[in-house]
PDB file of C-alpha atoms in Angstrom:
ATOM      1  CA  SER P   1     -13.286 -25.261  -9.925  1.00  0.00           C
ATOM      2  CA  GLN P   2     -16.994 -25.122  -9.106  1.00  0.00           C
ATOM      3  CA  GLN P   3     -18.272 -28.704  -8.703  1.00  0.00           C
ATOM      4  CA  GLY P   4     -21.737 -28.280  -7.197  1.00  0.00           C
ATOM      5  CA  GLU P   5     -24.544 -26.417  -8.888  1.00  0.00           C
ATOM      6  CA  GLU P   6     -27.650 -25.389  -6.897  1.00  0.00           C
ATOM      7  CA  ASP P   7     -31.176 -25.074  -8.273  1.00  0.00           C
ATOM      8  CA  PRO P   8     -33.166 -22.925  -8.239  1.00  0.00           C
ATOM      9  CA  GLN P   9     -31.018 -19.761  -8.000  1.00  0.00           C
ATOM     10  CA  ALA P  10     -33.708 -18.097  -5.977  1.00  0.00           C
ATOM     11  CA  LEU P  11     -36.829 -19.266  -4.040  1.00  0.00           C
ATOM     12  CA  SER P  12     -39.545 -17.249  -2.378  1.00  0.00           C
ATOM     13  CA  ILE P  13     -42.030 -18.930   0.013  1.00  0.00           C
ATOM     14  CA  GLN P  14     -44.609 -18.093   2.519  1.00  0.00           C
ATOM     15  CA  GLU P  15     -43.829 -18.659   6.211  1.00  0.00           C
ATOM     16  CA  GLY P  16     -44.837 -22.184   7.307  1.00  0.00           C
ATOM     17  CA  GLU P  17     -44.238 -23.554   3.773  1.00  0.00           C
ATOM     18  CA  ASN P  18     -41.521 -26.032   2.832  1.00  0.00           C
ATOM     19  CA  ALA P  19     -38.528 -25.119   0.808  1.00  0.00           C
ATOM     20  CA  THR P  20     -36.618 -27.538  -1.417  1.00  0.00           C
ATOM     21  CA  MET P  21     -33.450 -26.921  -3.234  1.00  0.00           C
ATOM     22  CA  ASN P  22     -31.183 -29.181  -5.242  1.00  0.00           C
ATOM     23  CA  CYS P  23     -27.488 -29.607  -5.893  1.00  0.00           C
ATOM     24  CA  SER P  24     -25.868 -31.460  -8.762  1.00  0.00           C
ATOM     25  CA  TYR P  25     -22.259 -32.357  -8.944  1.00  0.00           C
ATOM     26  CA  LYS P  26     -19.961 -33.825 -11.534  1.00  0.00           C
ATOM     27  CA  THR P  27     -17.407 -36.236  -9.998  1.00  0.00           C
ATOM     28  CA  SER P  28     -17.380 -38.903  -7.308  1.00  0.00           C
ATOM     29  CA  ILE P  29     -17.383 -37.592  -3.767  1.00  0.00           C
ATOM     30  CA  ASN P  30     -16.598 -38.726  -0.220  1.00  0.00           C
ATOM     31  CA  ASN P  31     -19.309 -36.522   1.311  1.00  0.00           C
ATOM     32  CA  LEU P  32     -21.557 -33.588   0.527  1.00  0.00           C
ATOM     33  CA  GLN P  33     -22.223 -30.746   2.864  1.00  0.00           C
ATOM     34  CA  TRP P  34     -24.926 -27.905   3.086  1.00  0.00           C
ATOM     35  CA  TYR P  35     -24.137 -24.475   4.453  1.00  0.00           C
ATOM     36  CA  ARG P  36     -26.233 -21.386   5.180  1.00  0.00           C
ATOM     37  CA  GLN P  37     -25.102 -17.830   4.704  1.00  0.00           C
ATOM     38  CA  ASN P  38     -26.991 -14.812   6.073  1.00  0.00           C
ATOM     39  CA  SER P  39     -26.461 -11.636   4.153  1.00  0.00           C
ATOM     40  CA  GLY P  40     -22.971 -10.217   4.700  1.00  0.00           C
ATOM     41  CA  ARG P  41     -21.914 -12.945   7.238  1.00  0.00           C
ATOM     42  CA  GLY P  42     -19.841 -16.078   7.225  1.00  0.00           C
ATOM     43  CA  LEU P  43     -21.080 -19.523   6.296  1.00  0.00           C
ATOM     44  CA  VAL P  44     -22.639 -21.842   8.851  1.00  0.00           C
ATOM     45  CA  HIS P  45     -22.442 -25.559   8.494  1.00  0.00           C
ATOM     46  CA  LEU P  46     -25.842 -27.239   8.452  1.00  0.00           C
ATOM     47  CA  ILE P  47     -25.385 -30.911   7.668  1.00  0.00           C
ATOM     48  CA  LEU P  48     -22.880 -33.428   6.181  1.00  0.00           C
ATOM     49  CA  ILE P  49     -24.054 -36.596   4.386  1.00  0.00           C
ATOM     50  CA  ARG P  50     -21.512 -39.333   3.446  1.00  0.00           C
ATOM     51  CA  SER P  51     -21.517 -41.033   0.079  1.00  0.00           C
ATOM     52  CA  ASN P  52     -22.828 -44.221   1.527  1.00  0.00           C
ATOM     53  CA  GLU P  53     -25.835 -42.558   3.130  1.00  0.00           C
ATOM     54  CA  ARG P  54     -29.138 -41.754   1.361  1.00  0.00           C
ATOM     55  CA  GLU P  55     -30.925 -39.513   3.736  1.00  0.00           C
ATOM     56  CA  LYS P  56     -30.132 -37.535   6.835  1.00  0.00           C
ATOM     57  CA  HIS P  57     -32.197 -35.313   9.196  1.00  0.00           C
ATOM     58  CA  SER P  58     -31.353 -32.504  11.586  1.00  0.00           C
ATOM     59  CA  GLY P  59     -34.220 -30.713  13.164  1.00  0.00           C
ATOM     60  CA  ARG P  60     -36.347 -29.259  10.357  1.00  0.00           C
ATOM     61  CA  LEU P  61     -33.680 -30.073   7.712  1.00  0.00           C
ATOM     62  CA  ARG P  62     -33.860 -33.211   5.551  1.00  0.00           C
ATOM     63  CA  VAL P  63     -31.044 -33.968   3.122  1.00  0.00           C
ATOM     64  CA  THR P  64     -31.007 -36.690   0.497  1.00  0.00           C
ATOM     65  CA  LEU P  65     -28.178 -37.910  -1.594  1.00  0.00           C
ATOM     66  CA  ASP P  66     -28.376 -39.851  -4.886  1.00  0.00           C
ATOM     67  CA  THR P  67     -24.868 -40.844  -5.905  1.00  0.00           C
ATOM     68  CA  SER P  68     -26.192 -42.567  -9.093  1.00  0.00           C
ATOM     69  CA  LYS P  69     -27.626 -39.229 -10.269  1.00  0.00           C
ATOM     70  CA  LYS P  70     -24.887 -37.161  -8.623  1.00  0.00           C
ATOM     71  CA  SER P  71     -27.428 -35.056  -6.926  1.00  0.00           C
ATOM     72  CA  SER P  72     -28.619 -33.976  -3.450  1.00  0.00           C
ATOM     73  CA  SER P  73     -31.552 -32.073  -2.020  1.00  0.00           C
ATOM     74  CA  LEU P  74     -32.071 -29.946   0.973  1.00  0.00           C
ATOM     75  CA  LEU P  75     -35.520 -29.683   2.420  1.00  0.00           C
ATOM     76  CA  ILE P  76     -36.457 -27.098   5.065  1.00  0.00           C
ATOM     77  CA  THR P  77     -39.848 -27.849   6.605  1.00  0.00           C
ATOM     78  CA  ALA P  78     -42.151 -25.363   8.206  1.00  0.00           C
ATOM     79  CA  SER P  79     -40.062 -22.336   7.121  1.00  0.00           C
ATOM     80  CA  ARG P  80     -39.498 -19.291   9.362  1.00  0.00           C
ATOM     81  CA  ALA P  81     -38.426 -15.836   8.634  1.00  0.00           C
ATOM     82  CA  ALA P  82     -35.146 -16.573  10.160  1.00  0.00           C
ATOM     83  CA  ASP P  83     -34.468 -19.192   7.478  1.00  0.00           C
ATOM     84  CA  THR P  84     -34.087 -16.304   4.955  1.00  0.00           C
ATOM     85  CA  ALA P  85     -30.491 -16.783   3.725  1.00  0.00           C
ATOM     86  CA  SER P  86     -28.358 -18.317   0.905  1.00  0.00           C
ATOM     87  CA  TYR P  87     -27.805 -22.064   0.977  1.00  0.00           C
ATOM     88  CA  PHE P  88     -24.753 -23.709  -0.512  1.00  0.00           C
ATOM     89  CA  CYS P  89     -23.897 -27.275  -1.256  1.00  0.00           C
ATOM     90  CA  ALA P  90     -20.192 -28.209  -1.023  1.00  0.00           C
ATOM     91  CA  THR P  91     -18.440 -31.326  -2.265  1.00  0.00           C
ATOM     92  CA  ASP P  92     -15.043 -32.693  -1.342  1.00  0.00           C
ATOM     93  CA  ALA P  93     -13.574 -33.400  -4.806  1.00  0.00           C
ATOM     94  CA  ASP P  94     -10.075 -33.597  -3.219  1.00  0.00           C
ATOM     95  CA  ASP P  95      -8.822 -34.128   0.310  1.00  0.00           C
ATOM     96  CA  TYR P  96      -9.114 -30.911   2.299  1.00  0.00           C
ATOM     97  CA  LYS P  97     -10.635 -28.972  -0.508  1.00  0.00           C
ATOM     98  CA  LEU P  98     -14.350 -28.272  -0.680  1.00  0.00           C
ATOM     99  CA  SER P  99     -15.931 -27.015  -3.870  1.00  0.00           C
ATOM    100  CA  PHE P 100     -18.902 -24.707  -3.449  1.00  0.00           C
ATOM    101  CA  GLY P 101     -21.767 -24.113  -5.768  1.00  0.00           C
ATOM    102  CA  ALA P 102     -23.238 -20.541  -6.460  1.00  0.00           C
ATOM    103  CA  GLY P 103     -26.068 -21.020  -3.949  1.00  0.00           C
ATOM    104  CA  THR P 104     -29.779 -20.774  -3.682  1.00  0.00           C
ATOM    105  CA  THR P 105     -31.226 -17.585  -2.196  1.00  0.00           C
ATOM    106  CA  VAL P 106     -34.244 -18.340  -0.058  1.00  0.00           C
ATOM    107  CA  THR P 107     -36.668 -15.572   1.021  1.00  0.00           C
ATOM    108  CA  VAL P 108     -39.324 -16.510   3.525  1.00  0.00           C
ATOM    109  CA  ARG P 109     -42.201 -13.981   3.472  1.00  0.00           C
ATOM    110  CA  ALA P 110     -44.188 -13.335   6.730  1.00  0.00           C
TER     111      ALA P 110
ATOM    112  CA  ASP Z   1     -15.905 -19.038  23.126  1.00  0.00           C
ATOM    113  CA  GLY Z   2     -14.068 -20.993  20.430  1.00  0.00           C
ATOM    114  CA  GLY Z   3     -14.181 -19.636  16.960  1.00  0.00           C
ATOM    115  CA  ILE Z   4     -12.548 -17.863  14.033  1.00  0.00           C
ATOM    116  CA  THR Z   5     -11.854 -14.172  14.112  1.00  0.00           C
ATOM    117  CA  GLN Z   6     -11.294 -12.246  10.927  1.00  0.00           C
ATOM    118  CA  SER Z   7     -10.155  -8.549  10.857  1.00  0.00           C
ATOM    119  CA  PRO Z   8     -10.701  -6.044   9.781  1.00  0.00           C
ATOM    120  CA  LYS Z   9     -14.366  -6.356   8.775  1.00  0.00           C
ATOM    121  CA  TYR Z  10     -14.128  -3.595   6.128  1.00  0.00           C
ATOM    122  CA  LEU Z  11     -10.928  -2.600   4.324  1.00  0.00           C
ATOM    123  CA  PHE Z  12     -10.249   0.023   1.614  1.00  0.00           C
ATOM    124  CA  ARG Z  13      -7.250  -0.200  -0.570  1.00  0.00           C
ATOM    125  CA  LYS Z  14      -5.811   2.180  -3.005  1.00  0.00           C
ATOM    126  CA  GLU Z  15      -4.503   0.872  -6.352  1.00  0.00           C
ATOM    127  CA  GLY Z  16      -0.877  -0.370  -5.953  1.00  0.00           C
ATOM    128  CA  GLN Z  17      -1.084  -1.135  -2.308  1.00  0.00           C
ATOM    129  CA  ASN Z  18      -0.748  -4.471  -0.533  1.00  0.00           C
ATOM    130  CA  VAL Z  19      -3.170  -5.246   2.271  1.00  0.00           C
ATOM    131  CA  THR Z  20      -3.177  -8.077   4.817  1.00  0.00           C
ATOM    132  CA  LEU Z  21      -6.286  -9.733   6.135  1.00  0.00           C
ATOM    133  CA  SER Z  22      -6.033 -11.399   9.457  1.00  0.00           C
ATOM    134  CA  CYS Z  23      -7.469 -14.799  10.522  1.00  0.00           C
ATOM    135  CA  GLU Z  24      -7.101 -16.299  13.982  1.00  0.00           C
ATOM    136  CA  GLN Z  25      -8.692 -19.461  15.317  1.00  0.00           C
ATOM    137  CA  ASN Z  26      -8.742 -20.994  18.714  1.00  0.00           C
ATOM    138  CA  LEU Z  27     -10.453 -24.321  17.664  1.00  0.00           C
ATOM    139  CA  ASN Z  28      -7.130 -26.212  17.607  1.00  0.00           C
ATOM    140  CA  HIS Z  29      -7.823 -27.135  13.925  1.00  0.00           C
ATOM    141  CA  ASP Z  30      -4.945 -28.156  11.791  1.00  0.00           C
ATOM    142  CA  ALA Z  31      -6.406 -27.082   8.451  1.00  0.00           C
ATOM    143  CA  MET Z  32      -7.140 -23.449   7.415  1.00  0.00           C
ATOM    144  CA  TYR Z  33      -8.542 -21.954   4.275  1.00  0.00           C
ATOM    145  CA  TRP Z  34      -9.041 -18.633   2.507  1.00  0.00           C
ATOM    146  CA  TYR Z  35     -12.012 -18.261   0.185  1.00  0.00           C
ATOM    147  CA  ARG Z  36     -13.059 -15.340  -2.138  1.00  0.00           C
ATOM    148  CA  GLN Z  37     -16.791 -14.579  -2.687  1.00  0.00           C
ATOM    149  CA  ASP Z  38     -18.011 -12.273  -5.385  1.00  0.00           C
ATOM    150  CA  PRO Z  39     -21.699 -11.051  -5.527  1.00  0.00           C
ATOM    151  CA  GLY Z  40     -24.098 -13.728  -6.509  1.00  0.00           C
ATOM    152  CA  GLN Z  41     -21.390 -16.345  -6.773  1.00  0.00           C
ATOM    153  CA  GLY Z  42     -20.111 -19.234  -4.731  1.00  0.00           C
ATOM    154  CA  LEU Z  43     -16.851 -19.492  -2.875  1.00  0.00           C
ATOM    155  CA  ARG Z  44     -13.542 -19.929  -4.726  1.00  0.00           C
ATOM    156  CA  LEU Z  45     -10.588 -21.202  -2.921  1.00  0.00           C
ATOM    157  CA  ILE Z  46      -7.446 -19.020  -2.797  1.00  0.00           C
ATOM    158  CA  TYR Z  47      -5.069 -20.872  -0.496  1.00  0.00           C
ATOM    159  CA  TYR Z  48      -5.212 -23.649   2.144  1.00  0.00           C
ATOM    160  CA  SER Z  49      -2.920 -24.965   4.793  1.00  0.00           C
ATOM    161  CA  GLN Z  50      -3.155 -28.452   6.304  1.00  0.00           C
ATOM    162  CA  ILE Z  51      -0.334 -27.980   8.929  1.00  0.00           C
ATOM    163  CA  VAL Z  52       1.962 -25.326  10.273  1.00  0.00           C
ATOM    164  CA  ASN Z  53       4.655 -24.023   7.764  1.00  0.00           C
ATOM    165  CA  ASP Z  54       2.985 -25.607   4.830  1.00  0.00           C
ATOM    166  CA  PHE Z  55       0.318 -24.262   2.430  1.00  0.00           C
ATOM    167  CA  GLN Z  56      -1.004 -24.982  -0.997  1.00  0.00           C
ATOM    168  CA  LYS Z  57      -2.444 -22.871  -3.788  1.00  0.00           C
ATOM    169  CA  GLY Z  58      -6.165 -23.120  -4.447  1.00  0.00           C
ATOM    170  CA  ASP Z  59      -7.938 -22.328  -7.661  1.00  0.00           C
ATOM    171  CA  ILE Z  60      -7.368 -18.550  -7.721  1.00  0.00           C
ATOM    172  CA  ALA Z  61      -4.023 -17.951  -5.980  1.00  0.00           C
ATOM    173  CA  GLU Z  62      -2.528 -15.449  -8.318  1.00  0.00           C
ATOM    174  CA  GLY Z  63      -2.052 -12.115  -6.757  1.00  0.00           C
ATOM    175  CA  TYR Z  64      -2.352 -13.472  -3.142  1.00  0.00           C
ATOM    176  CA  SER Z  65       0.193 -14.728  -0.656  1.00  0.00           C
ATOM    177  CA  VAL Z  66      -0.195 -16.446   2.678  1.00  0.00           C
ATOM    178  CA  SER Z  67       1.863 -17.677   5.699  1.00  0.00           C
ATOM    179  CA  ARG Z  68       1.244 -20.217   8.391  1.00  0.00           C
ATOM    180  CA  GLU Z  69       3.861 -19.674  11.123  1.00  0.00           C
ATOM    181  CA  LYS Z  70       1.451 -20.620  13.887  1.00  0.00           C
ATOM    182  CA  LYS Z  71      -1.423 -23.115  14.114  1.00  0.00           C
ATOM    183  CA  GLU Z  72      -3.827 -20.447  15.223  1.00  0.00           C
ATOM    184  CA  SER Z  73      -2.999 -17.883  12.459  1.00  0.00           C
ATOM    185  CA  PHE Z  74      -3.334 -17.733   8.686  1.00  0.00           C
ATOM    186  CA  PRO Z  75      -3.062 -14.248   7.338  1.00  0.00           C
ATOM    187  CA  LEU Z  76      -3.762 -13.415   3.667  1.00  0.00           C
ATOM    188  CA  THR Z  77      -2.018 -10.653   1.752  1.00  0.00           C
ATOM    189  CA  VAL Z  78      -3.776  -9.244  -1.298  1.00  0.00           C
ATOM    190  CA  THR Z  79      -0.868  -7.902  -3.399  1.00  0.00           C
ATOM    191  CA  SER Z  80      -0.912  -5.177  -6.108  1.00  0.00           C
ATOM    192  CA  ALA Z  81      -0.663  -8.002  -8.682  1.00  0.00           C
ATOM    193  CA  GLN Z  82      -4.268  -8.962  -7.989  1.00  0.00           C
ATOM    194  CA  LYS Z  83      -6.113  -6.920 -10.616  1.00  0.00           C
ATOM    195  CA  ASN Z  84      -9.666  -7.143  -9.326  1.00  0.00           C
ATOM    196  CA  PRO Z  85      -9.376  -7.561  -5.461  1.00  0.00           C
ATOM    197  CA  THR Z  86     -12.716  -6.116  -4.516  1.00  0.00           C
ATOM    198  CA  ALA Z  87     -14.548  -9.017  -2.949  1.00  0.00           C
ATOM    199  CA  PHE Z  88     -15.742 -10.591   0.275  1.00  0.00           C
ATOM    200  CA  TYR Z  89     -12.993 -12.795   1.814  1.00  0.00           C
ATOM    201  CA  LEU Z  90     -13.806 -15.628   4.051  1.00  0.00           C
ATOM    202  CA  CYS Z  91     -11.435 -17.625   6.326  1.00  0.00           C
ATOM    203  CA  ALA Z  92     -12.310 -21.051   7.585  1.00  0.00           C
ATOM    204  CA  SER Z  93     -10.821 -23.908   9.498  1.00  0.00           C
ATOM    205  CA  SER Z  94     -11.639 -27.636   9.768  1.00  0.00           C
ATOM    206  CA  HIS Z  95     -11.086 -30.812  11.771  1.00  0.00           C
ATOM    207  CA  SER Z  96     -10.748 -34.244  10.500  1.00  0.00           C
ATOM    208  CA  THR Z  97     -14.498 -34.687   9.591  1.00  0.00           C
ATOM    209  CA  GLY Z  98     -14.177 -31.984   6.919  1.00  0.00           C
ATOM    210  CA  GLU Z  99     -16.838 -29.666   8.326  1.00  0.00           C
ATOM    211  CA  LEU Z 100     -15.696 -25.958   7.809  1.00  0.00           C
ATOM    212  CA  PHE Z 101     -15.959 -23.322  10.482  1.00  0.00           C
ATOM    213  CA  PHE Z 102     -16.045 -19.823   8.968  1.00  0.00           C
ATOM    214  CA  GLY Z 103     -15.169 -16.352  10.244  1.00  0.00           C
ATOM    215  CA  GLU Z 104     -17.465 -13.359   9.725  1.00  0.00           C
ATOM    216  CA  GLY Z 105     -15.553 -12.290   6.679  1.00  0.00           C
ATOM    217  CA  SER Z 106     -13.618  -9.208   5.501  1.00  0.00           C
ATOM    218  CA  ARG Z 107     -14.968  -7.004   2.734  1.00  0.00           C
ATOM    219  CA  LEU Z 108     -12.195  -5.362   0.641  1.00  0.00           C
ATOM    220  CA  THR Z 109     -12.903  -2.387  -1.599  1.00  0.00           C
ATOM    221  CA  VAL Z 110     -10.404  -0.914  -3.968  1.00  0.00           C
ATOM    222  CA  LEU Z 111     -10.735   2.790  -4.254  1.00  0.00           C
TER     223      LEU Z 111
END
């Protein structure tokens, strides 16, 4: 079952701008993860945030988690052409099982 | 280098045929997974295995079968019972933190 839902479905920005995408989920979670997928490739793990954390940073990535609203956001700062990809949130509704959303497709224009 | 290897990258199947997708990992991970991805959609879990010789059905297991005879290997067979098998198939493995490591995927097309 699909637990996470990303918003927007697609995002087009100019190089150097920030990109923000959101994820909403339905049930309680232990952690929430974000992944990136380049076209036709496998997914790459970006960041994991636990349910007792509110914010986490990794390089140009900033993730927030609001468990009261059952939502998370991923911010990519100072975007580059190489950031063009689809971004997915994933939640662990059950042990060993991650549930993925449909993703946000980000296009960074030069 | 450690990682997950999926093969073949592209596969064509005639109606009524079974095909097997290979997934091998050298990350020493206990858990392995198979996901299906359709265009513009997220990943749906087909099967997963937490330890050798044990596996569980995911959300869309009908028409698929797996085996886990070795820790490193988790092959997926797409049987003729799967009515709409054309998709991108992704294998993954994970350690205790839950972070998934993915292969590069196998694209199956039914002719």
